[in-house]
Amino acid sequence: MSGASGAALPVQGSNVSRLPAAPGGTYQRLAREQLVPGTAAARPVLSTYASRFGRWDDLAGVRRKPQRRPVDPADLYFPPELYPVVSHPLVVARGPATVRTLLLHRLYDYLDFTTELENLAVIPVAAKIARGASGLILPRQMQADAFKIVTDEAWHAQFSYDFTEELERVTGVPRGGGGVPAFVRRLDETAAQLPPEVAGLEALVFAIVSETLISGILSELPRDERLPRPVRDLVRDHAEDEGRHHVYFRSVLRHLWPALTLRERRAVGPHVPAIIQAFLTPDHTQVATRLAAVGLRDEEIVQVVTECWPEHELTLAIAQSAAPAVRYFTEVGALDDSRTWYAFTEAGLLAGDAGATTGRSEHLTDPNPPGRTKS
């Protein structure tokens, strides 16, 4: 076993010992990587921060909430109003059992999205902030609160995973599906388009977006008494934690944008709409997989998806759901840049009165909460 210092010890009976890792080794690079490229000390510093985590030990779900478990099979696991495919005539014609199956799998997909979102997108960013590797100089309390967010999000991922496992046992219906979440593929596409000077910044922007948009699922499910109580309680536990995270990541944006150079703002700003869409656009591939599993043919799947999410209505629904994030980016001056403003306009995020909405949409449902918002 290695010593506490991490130095390699000689193998007993041998004059050979492990050589230290090269300075550019994978784990050393990982430890040094920042969310915001460049030298933090050279950037403007915003010192104000009002913590919402003073009573975290008393309020956090991981500290005070019990493990939620499904007990008995139920007829309804997800609100049909938040999953429009189940109201399409081609689906309804296949009978109530098909609708029930699709809604159960919609809950599976939501729980899986939550697990993946937390593990792939939020925890890595919060951990970087907690370790002082954000690339920004942030108040010490802000770093300490990021550790709490890492703990919260790990708990959300765990209870979503555990609930899925129990739900499979109770219902006897395997979740199936899986695969890489759509938001991951979309983020890869955005990252490939970013200029080198802001490479990697999409991860921080995506975390800000996903944590500041409260999803329809988080707001609607806890109040829907048609659903089993464990489902409602699970989502309510998540939503209560996310309220604190929302405020925190809004503050992160307020620290981030003024710290960027004008060139960096102009480089990343026009890509923010794509990052918002990466989170809010429904995962049609996943929907198609679920529809195929209940027997719909390819041409029927195309018809259902197209008619349930007409392009114009989907654009408007995304704009409505994105309104809080759009407002926050406007507040920090991101849209003062003409190219960024144009990108938001072209994406339909400034259309109509979207900015005055609450961020909830009847038609969008959660992308996969898509997700949290988040999950």
CSV table of C-alpha atoms in Angstrom, one decimal:
chain,number,residue,atom,x,y,z
A,1,MET,CA,0.0,0.0,0.0
A,2,SER,CA,1.2,3.5,-0.8
A,3,GLY,CA,2.1,5.9,2.0
A,4,ALA,CA,0.0,8.8,2.9
A,5,SER,CA,2.0,11.1,0.8
A,6,GLY,CA,1.2,9.1,-2.3
A,7,ALA,CA,4.9,8.3,-3.0
A,8,ALA,CA,5.6,4.9,-4.5
A,9,LEU,CA,7.1,2.3,-2.2
A,10,PRO,CA,9.7,-0.2,-3.4
A,11,VAL,CA,8.5,-3.7,-4.0
A,12,GLN,CA,9.9,-6.0,-1.2
A,13,GLY,CA,12.8,-8.0,-2.3
A,14,SER,CA,13.3,-5.9,-5.4
A,15,ASN,CA,15.3,-2.8,-6.3
A,16,VAL,CA,12.5,-1.6,-8.6
A,17,SER,CA,10.0,1.1,-7.5
A,18,ARG,CA,7.2,2.8,-9.4
A,19,LEU,CA,8.3,5.9,-11.2
A,20,PRO,CA,6.3,9.1,-10.6
A,21,ALA,CA,3.7,10.0,-13.2
A,22,ALA,CA,4.8,12.3,-15.9
A,23,PRO,CA,3.9,16.0,-15.4
A,24,GLY,CA,1.5,15.8,-18.3
A,25,GLY,CA,-0.2,12.7,-17.1
A,26,THR,CA,-4.0,12.3,-17.6
A,27,TYR,CA,-4.9,12.7,-13.9
A,28,GLN,CA,-2.7,15.7,-13.4
A,29,ARG,CA,-4.2,17.4,-16.5
A,30,LEU,CA,-7.6,16.6,-15.1
A,31,ALA,CA,-6.7,18.1,-11.8
A,32,ARG,CA,-5.5,21.3,-13.4
A,33,GLU,CA,-8.2,21.8,-16.0
A,34,GLN,CA,-10.4,24.9,-15.4
A,35,LEU,CA,-14.0,25.5,-16.5
A,36,VAL,CA,-13.0,29.0,-17.7
A,37,PRO,CA,-9.7,29.0,-19.6
A,38,GLY,CA,-7.0,31.5,-18.8
A,39,THR,CA,-5.6,33.1,-15.6
A,40,ALA,CA,-8.2,33.7,-12.9
A,41,ALA,CA,-6.2,36.4,-11.2
A,42,ALA,CA,-6.2,38.5,-14.4
A,43,ARG,CA,-10.0,38.6,-14.5
A,44,PRO,CA,-12.4,41.1,-12.8
A,45,VAL,CA,-13.7,39.8,-9.5
A,46,LEU,CA,-17.2,40.2,-8.1
A,47,SER,CA,-17.0,39.8,-4.4
A,48,THR,CA,-20.7,39.8,-3.5
A,49,TYR,CA,-22.5,36.5,-2.8
A,50,ALA,CA,-25.5,35.7,-0.6
A,51,SER,CA,-25.5,32.1,0.4
A,52,ARG,CA,-28.8,30.1,0.5
A,53,PHE,CA,-27.1,27.1,2.2
A,54,GLY,CA,-26.9,28.4,5.8
A,55,ARG,CA,-29.5,25.8,6.9
A,56,TRP,CA,-28.4,23.1,4.5
A,57,ASP,CA,-28.1,20.5,7.2
A,58,ASP,CA,-31.7,21.2,8.2
A,59,LEU,CA,-33.2,21.5,4.7
A,60,ALA,CA,-31.3,19.3,2.2
A,61,GLY,CA,-33.1,16.2,1.1
A,62,VAL,CA,-30.0,14.0,1.6
A,63,ARG,CA,-29.9,15.1,5.3
A,64,ARG,CA,-33.5,14.9,6.3
A,65,LYS,CA,-35.7,13.0,3.7
A,66,PRO,CA,-36.3,9.3,3.8
A,67,GLN,CA,-35.6,7.0,0.8
A,68,ARG,CA,-38.7,7.0,-1.4
A,69,ARG,CA,-39.8,3.6,-2.6
A,70,PRO,CA,-42.6,2.4,-4.8
A,71,VAL,CA,-44.8,0.0,-2.9
A,72,ASP,CA,-47.6,-1.3,-5.1
A,73,PRO,CA,-48.3,-1.2,-8.8
A,74,ALA,CA,-50.3,1.7,-10.0
A,75,ASP,CA,-52.4,2.6,-13.1
A,76,LEU,CA,-50.7,6.0,-13.7
A,77,TYR,CA,-47.1,6.9,-13.2
A,78,PHE,CA,-46.7,10.0,-15.3
A,79,PRO,CA,-49.2,12.8,-16.2
A,80,PRO,CA,-50.4,12.2,-19.8
A,81,GLU,CA,-50.6,16.0,-20.3
A,82,LEU,CA,-46.8,16.2,-20.1
A,83,TYR,CA,-46.3,13.4,-22.6
A,84,PRO,CA,-48.4,14.3,-25.7
A,85,VAL,CA,-47.7,11.2,-27.7
A,86,VAL,CA,-50.1,9.2,-25.5
A,87,SER,CA,-53.0,11.4,-26.7
A,88,HIS,CA,-52.2,10.8,-30.4
A,89,PRO,CA,-55.0,8.8,-32.1
A,90,LEU,CA,-52.4,6.2,-33.4
A,91,VAL,CA,-51.4,5.5,-29.9
A,92,VAL,CA,-54.8,5.7,-28.3
A,93,ALA,CA,-56.1,3.2,-30.8
A,94,ARG,CA,-53.7,0.6,-29.4
A,95,GLY,CA,-55.6,0.7,-26.1
A,96,PRO,CA,-55.2,1.7,-22.5
A,97,ALA,CA,-52.5,-0.9,-21.8
A,98,THR,CA,-50.2,0.8,-24.4
A,99,VAL,CA,-50.8,4.2,-22.9
A,100,ARG,CA,-50.0,2.9,-19.4
A,101,THR,CA,-46.8,1.3,-20.7
A,102,LEU,CA,-45.7,4.4,-22.4
A,103,LEU,CA,-46.3,6.6,-19.3
A,104,LEU,CA,-44.4,4.1,-17.1
A,105,HIS,CA,-41.5,4.3,-19.5
A,106,ARG,CA,-41.7,8.1,-19.5
A,107,LEU,CA,-41.1,8.0,-15.8
A,108,TYR,CA,-38.2,5.6,-16.3
A,109,ASP,CA,-36.7,8.0,-18.9
A,110,TYR,CA,-37.2,11.0,-16.6
A,111,LEU,CA,-35.4,9.2,-13.7
A,112,ASP,CA,-32.6,8.0,-16.1
A,113,PHE,CA,-32.2,11.6,-17.4
A,114,THR,CA,-31.9,12.9,-13.9
A,115,THR,CA,-29.2,10.4,-13.1
A,116,GLU,CA,-27.3,11.1,-16.2
A,117,LEU,CA,-27.7,14.9,-16.0
A,118,GLU,CA,-26.4,15.0,-12.5
A,119,ASN,CA,-23.5,12.7,-13.1
A,120,LEU,CA,-22.4,14.0,-16.5
A,121,ALA,CA,-23.2,17.7,-16.4
A,122,VAL,CA,-23.8,19.2,-13.0
A,123,ILE,CA,-21.6,17.3,-10.5
A,124,PRO,CA,-18.4,17.7,-12.6
A,125,VAL,CA,-19.0,21.5,-12.8
A,126,ALA,CA,-19.9,21.9,-9.1
A,127,ALA,CA,-16.9,19.8,-8.2
A,128,LYS,CA,-14.6,22.1,-10.2
A,129,ILE,CA,-16.0,25.2,-8.5
A,130,ALA,CA,-15.7,23.5,-5.1
A,131,ARG,CA,-12.0,22.7,-5.7
A,132,GLY,CA,-11.2,26.2,-6.8
A,133,ALA,CA,-10.8,25.1,-10.4
A,134,SER,CA,-13.5,27.2,-12.0
A,135,GLY,CA,-11.1,29.6,-13.6
A,136,LEU,CA,-12.7,32.4,-11.6
A,137,ILE,CA,-11.9,33.9,-8.3
A,138,LEU,CA,-15.0,33.3,-6.3
A,139,PRO,CA,-15.9,34.0,-2.6
A,140,ARG,CA,-14.8,31.1,-0.3
A,141,GLN,CA,-18.4,30.6,0.8
A,142,MET,CA,-19.4,30.0,-2.8
A,143,GLN,CA,-16.8,27.3,-3.1
A,144,ALA,CA,-18.0,25.7,0.1
A,145,ASP,CA,-21.6,25.8,-1.1
A,146,ALA,CA,-20.6,24.0,-4.3
A,147,PHE,CA,-19.5,21.0,-2.2
A,148,LYS,CA,-23.0,20.9,-0.8
A,149,ILE,CA,-24.4,21.0,-4.4
A,150,VAL,CA,-22.2,18.0,-5.3
A,151,THR,CA,-23.6,16.1,-2.4
A,152,ASP,CA,-27.2,17.1,-3.3
A,153,GLU,CA,-26.8,16.1,-6.9
A,154,ALA,CA,-25.2,12.8,-6.1
A,155,TRP,CA,-28.2,12.0,-3.9
A,156,HIS,CA,-30.6,13.0,-6.7
A,157,ALA,CA,-28.8,10.7,-9.0
A,158,GLN,CA,-28.8,7.9,-6.5
A,159,PHE,CA,-32.4,8.1,-5.4
A,160,SER,CA,-33.5,8.3,-9.1
A,161,TYR,CA,-31.4,5.2,-9.9
A,162,ASP,CA,-32.7,3.3,-6.8
A,163,PHE,CA,-36.3,4.3,-7.4
A,164,THR,CA,-36.0,2.9,-11.0
A,165,GLU,CA,-34.6,-0.4,-9.7
A,166,GLU,CA,-37.5,-0.7,-7.2
A,167,LEU,CA,-40.1,0.3,-9.8
A,168,GLU,CA,-38.9,-2.4,-12.1
A,169,ARG,CA,-39.3,-4.9,-9.3
A,170,VAL,CA,-42.8,-3.7,-8.3
A,171,THR,CA,-44.2,-3.4,-11.8
A,172,GLY,CA,-42.4,-6.3,-13.4
A,173,VAL,CA,-41.7,-4.1,-16.4
A,174,PRO,CA,-38.0,-3.6,-17.3
A,175,ARG,CA,-37.0,-0.1,-18.2
A,176,GLY,CA,-35.1,-0.9,-21.4
A,177,GLY,CA,-34.0,2.1,-23.4
A,178,GLY,CA,-30.8,3.7,-22.2
A,179,GLY,CA,-28.1,5.0,-24.5
A,180,VAL,CA,-26.4,8.3,-24.6
A,181,PRO,CA,-28.7,11.2,-23.6
A,182,ALA,CA,-29.5,13.6,-26.4
A,183,PHE,CA,-28.1,16.6,-24.4
A,184,VAL,CA,-24.7,15.0,-24.5
A,185,ARG,CA,-24.7,14.7,-28.3
A,186,ARG,CA,-25.9,18.2,-28.6
A,187,LEU,CA,-23.2,19.6,-26.3
A,188,ASP,CA,-20.6,17.8,-28.3
A,189,GLU,CA,-21.9,19.5,-31.4
A,190,THR,CA,-21.7,22.9,-29.7
A,191,ALA,CA,-18.3,22.3,-28.2
A,192,ALA,CA,-16.9,21.4,-31.7
A,193,GLN,CA,-18.0,24.9,-32.9
A,194,LEU,CA,-16.4,26.9,-30.1
A,195,PRO,CA,-13.2,28.9,-30.7
A,196,PRO,CA,-10.2,27.6,-28.9
A,197,GLU,CA,-10.1,30.5,-26.4
A,198,VAL,CA,-13.4,29.5,-24.9
A,199,ALA,CA,-13.2,25.7,-25.4
A,200,GLY,CA,-14.8,23.9,-22.5
A,201,LEU,CA,-16.8,26.9,-21.3
A,202,GLU,CA,-20.0,25.2,-22.7
A,203,ALA,CA,-19.9,22.8,-19.7
A,204,LEU,CA,-20.3,25.7,-17.2
A,205,VAL,CA,-22.9,27.5,-19.3
A,206,PHE,CA,-24.9,24.3,-19.7
A,207,ALA,CA,-24.8,23.7,-15.9
A,208,ILE,CA,-26.1,27.3,-15.4
A,209,VAL,CA,-28.9,26.8,-17.9
A,210,SER,CA,-30.0,23.4,-16.5
A,211,GLU,CA,-29.9,24.6,-12.9
A,212,THR,CA,-31.8,27.8,-13.5
A,213,LEU,CA,-34.7,26.3,-15.4
A,214,ILE,CA,-37.3,24.6,-13.2
A,215,SER,CA,-38.9,21.9,-15.3
A,216,GLY,CA,-42.6,21.2,-15.8
A,217,ILE,CA,-42.0,17.8,-14.2
A,218,LEU,CA,-40.5,19.3,-11.0
A,219,SER,CA,-43.4,21.8,-10.6
A,220,GLU,CA,-46.3,19.6,-11.8
A,221,LEU,CA,-45.7,16.1,-10.6
A,222,PRO,CA,-45.7,16.8,-6.8
A,223,ARG,CA,-49.2,18.3,-7.1
A,224,ASP,CA,-50.7,15.6,-9.3
A,225,GLU,CA,-52.7,13.4,-6.9
A,226,ARG,CA,-53.4,10.8,-9.6
A,227,LEU,CA,-49.8,9.6,-9.2
A,228,PRO,CA,-48.5,7.3,-6.5
A,229,ARG,CA,-47.4,9.2,-3.4
A,230,PRO,CA,-43.8,7.9,-3.6
A,231,VAL,CA,-43.4,9.4,-7.1
A,232,ARG,CA,-44.8,12.7,-6.0
A,233,ASP,CA,-42.6,12.8,-2.9
A,234,LEU,CA,-39.5,11.8,-4.8
A,235,VAL,CA,-40.0,14.7,-7.3
A,236,ARG,CA,-40.9,17.1,-4.5
A,237,ASP,CA,-37.7,16.3,-2.6
A,238,HIS,CA,-35.7,17.0,-5.8
A,239,ALA,CA,-37.6,20.3,-6.5
A,240,GLU,CA,-36.9,21.6,-3.0
A,241,ASP,CA,-33.2,21.2,-3.4
A,242,GLU,CA,-33.2,22.7,-6.9
A,243,GLY,CA,-34.7,25.9,-5.6
A,244,ARG,CA,-31.4,26.6,-3.8
A,245,HIS,CA,-29.4,25.5,-6.7
A,246,HIS,CA,-31.3,27.8,-9.0
A,247,VAL,CA,-30.3,30.8,-6.9
A,248,TYR,CA,-26.7,29.6,-6.7
A,249,PHE,CA,-26.1,29.1,-10.4
A,250,ARG,CA,-27.8,32.5,-11.2
A,251,SER,CA,-25.1,33.9,-9.0
A,252,VAL,CA,-22.4,31.9,-10.8
A,253,LEU,CA,-23.6,33.6,-14.1
A,254,ARG,CA,-23.3,37.0,-12.4
A,255,HIS,CA,-19.7,36.2,-11.5
A,256,LEU,CA,-18.9,34.6,-14.9
A,257,TRP,CA,-20.0,37.1,-17.5
A,258,PRO,CA,-18.3,40.2,-16.2
A,259,ALA,CA,-15.1,38.2,-15.7
A,260,LEU,CA,-14.9,37.2,-19.4
A,261,THR,CA,-13.1,39.5,-21.8
A,262,LEU,CA,-15.1,41.2,-24.5
A,263,ARG,CA,-13.6,38.7,-27.0
A,264,GLU,CA,-14.6,35.7,-24.9
A,265,ARG,CA,-18.1,37.0,-24.5
A,266,ARG,CA,-18.4,37.5,-28.3
A,267,ALA,CA,-17.0,34.0,-28.8
A,268,VAL,CA,-19.3,32.1,-26.5
A,269,GLY,CA,-22.4,34.3,-26.5
A,270,PRO,CA,-23.8,33.2,-29.9
A,271,HIS,CA,-23.6,29.6,-28.8
A,272,VAL,CA,-25.7,30.1,-25.7
A,273,PRO,CA,-29.0,29.5,-27.5
A,274,ALA,CA,-27.8,26.1,-28.8
A,275,ILE,CA,-26.8,25.2,-25.2
A,276,ILE,CA,-30.3,26.2,-24.0
A,277,GLN,CA,-31.9,24.1,-26.8
A,278,ALA,CA,-29.6,21.2,-25.9
A,279,PHE,CA,-31.3,21.1,-22.6
A,280,LEU,CA,-34.9,21.9,-23.6
A,281,THR,CA,-35.5,20.1,-26.9
A,282,PRO,CA,-37.3,16.8,-26.5
A,283,ASP,CA,-35.3,13.7,-27.2
A,284,HIS,CA,-37.2,12.5,-30.3
A,285,THR,CA,-34.9,9.5,-30.7
A,286,GLN,CA,-35.8,8.3,-27.3
A,287,VAL,CA,-39.5,8.8,-28.0
A,288,ALA,CA,-39.2,6.9,-31.3
A,289,THR,CA,-37.6,4.0,-29.4
A,290,ARG,CA,-40.5,3.9,-27.0
A,291,LEU,CA,-43.1,4.0,-29.8
A,292,ALA,CA,-41.4,1.3,-31.7
A,293,ALA,CA,-41.4,-0.9,-28.6
A,294,VAL,CA,-45.2,-0.8,-28.4
A,295,GLY,CA,-45.5,-1.7,-32.1
A,296,LEU,CA,-45.7,1.5,-34.1
A,297,ARG,CA,-44.2,1.3,-37.6
A,298,ASP,CA,-41.6,3.8,-38.7
A,299,GLU,CA,-44.0,5.9,-40.7
A,300,GLU,CA,-46.4,6.0,-37.8
A,301,ILE,CA,-43.6,7.1,-35.4
A,302,VAL,CA,-42.7,10.0,-37.7
A,303,GLN,CA,-46.3,11.0,-37.9
A,304,VAL,CA,-46.8,10.9,-34.1
A,305,VAL,CA,-43.6,12.8,-33.3
A,306,THR,CA,-44.3,15.4,-36.0
A,307,GLU,CA,-47.8,16.0,-35.1
A,308,CYS,CA,-47.2,16.1,-31.3
A,309,TRP,CA,-44.4,18.6,-31.6
A,310,PRO,CA,-45.1,20.9,-34.6
A,311,GLU,CA,-42.0,23.0,-35.3
A,312,HIS,CA,-43.6,26.4,-34.6
A,313,GLU,CA,-45.3,25.2,-31.4
A,314,LEU,CA,-42.1,23.5,-30.2
A,315,THR,CA,-40.1,26.7,-30.8
A,316,LEU,CA,-42.6,28.7,-28.8
A,317,ALA,CA,-42.7,26.2,-26.0
A,318,ILE,CA,-38.9,26.2,-25.7
A,319,ALA,CA,-38.9,30.0,-25.7
A,320,GLN,CA,-41.4,29.9,-22.8
A,321,SER,CA,-39.5,27.4,-20.8
A,322,ALA,CA,-36.2,29.2,-21.5
A,323,ALA,CA,-37.5,32.6,-20.3
A,324,PRO,CA,-35.8,32.6,-16.9
A,325,ALA,CA,-32.4,31.8,-18.4
A,326,VAL,CA,-32.8,34.3,-21.2
A,327,ARG,CA,-33.7,36.9,-18.6
A,328,TYR,CA,-30.6,36.1,-16.6
A,329,PHE,CA,-28.3,36.3,-19.6
A,330,THR,CA,-29.9,39.6,-20.6
A,331,GLU,CA,-29.3,41.0,-17.1
A,332,VAL,CA,-25.6,40.3,-17.2
A,333,GLY,CA,-25.3,42.0,-20.6
A,334,ALA,CA,-24.8,38.9,-22.8
A,335,LEU,CA,-27.4,40.1,-25.3
A,336,ASP,CA,-25.7,43.5,-25.7
A,337,ASP,CA,-23.5,41.9,-28.3
A,338,SER,CA,-25.3,42.1,-31.7
A,339,ARG,CA,-24.2,38.6,-32.8
A,340,THR,CA,-25.4,37.1,-29.5
A,341,TRP,CA,-28.7,38.9,-29.8
A,342,TYR,CA,-29.1,37.8,-33.3
A,343,ALA,CA,-28.5,34.1,-32.3
A,344,PHE,CA,-31.1,34.3,-29.6
A,345,THR,CA,-33.6,35.9,-32.1
A,346,GLU,CA,-32.9,33.2,-34.8
A,347,ALA,CA,-33.4,30.5,-32.2
A,348,GLY,CA,-36.8,32.0,-31.4
A,349,LEU,CA,-35.9,32.6,-27.8
A,350,LEU,CA,-36.9,36.3,-27.9
A,351,ALA,CA,-40.2,35.7,-29.8
A,352,GLY,CA,-43.4,37.1,-28.6
A,353,ASP,CA,-43.9,37.5,-24.9
A,354,ALA,CA,-41.8,34.5,-23.9
A,355,GLY,CA,-39.8,36.6,-21.6
A,356,ALA,CA,-42.8,37.3,-19.5
A,357,THR,CA,-43.7,33.7,-18.9
A,358,THR,CA,-42.9,31.5,-15.9
A,359,GLY,CA,-40.8,28.9,-17.8
A,360,ARG,CA,-43.6,26.3,-17.8
A,361,SER,CA,-45.0,24.9,-20.9
A,362,GLU,CA,-47.9,22.4,-21.4
A,363,HIS,CA,-46.6,21.2,-24.7
A,364,LEU,CA,-42.9,20.9,-24.2
A,365,THR,CA,-43.0,18.6,-21.2
A,366,ASP,CA,-39.5,18.1,-20.0
A,367,PRO,CA,-36.9,17.4,-22.7
A,368,ASN,CA,-36.0,14.5,-20.7
A,369,PRO,CA,-36.9,16.1,-18.0
A,370,PRO,CA,-35.7,16.5,-19.8
A,371,GLY,CA,-34.5,16.8,-17.3
A,372,ARG,CA,-34.6,19.1,-13.8
A,373,THR,CA,-35.3,21.3,-15.9
A,374,LYS,CA,-33.5,19.3,-14.2
A,375,SER,CA,-34.0,16.8,-12.9
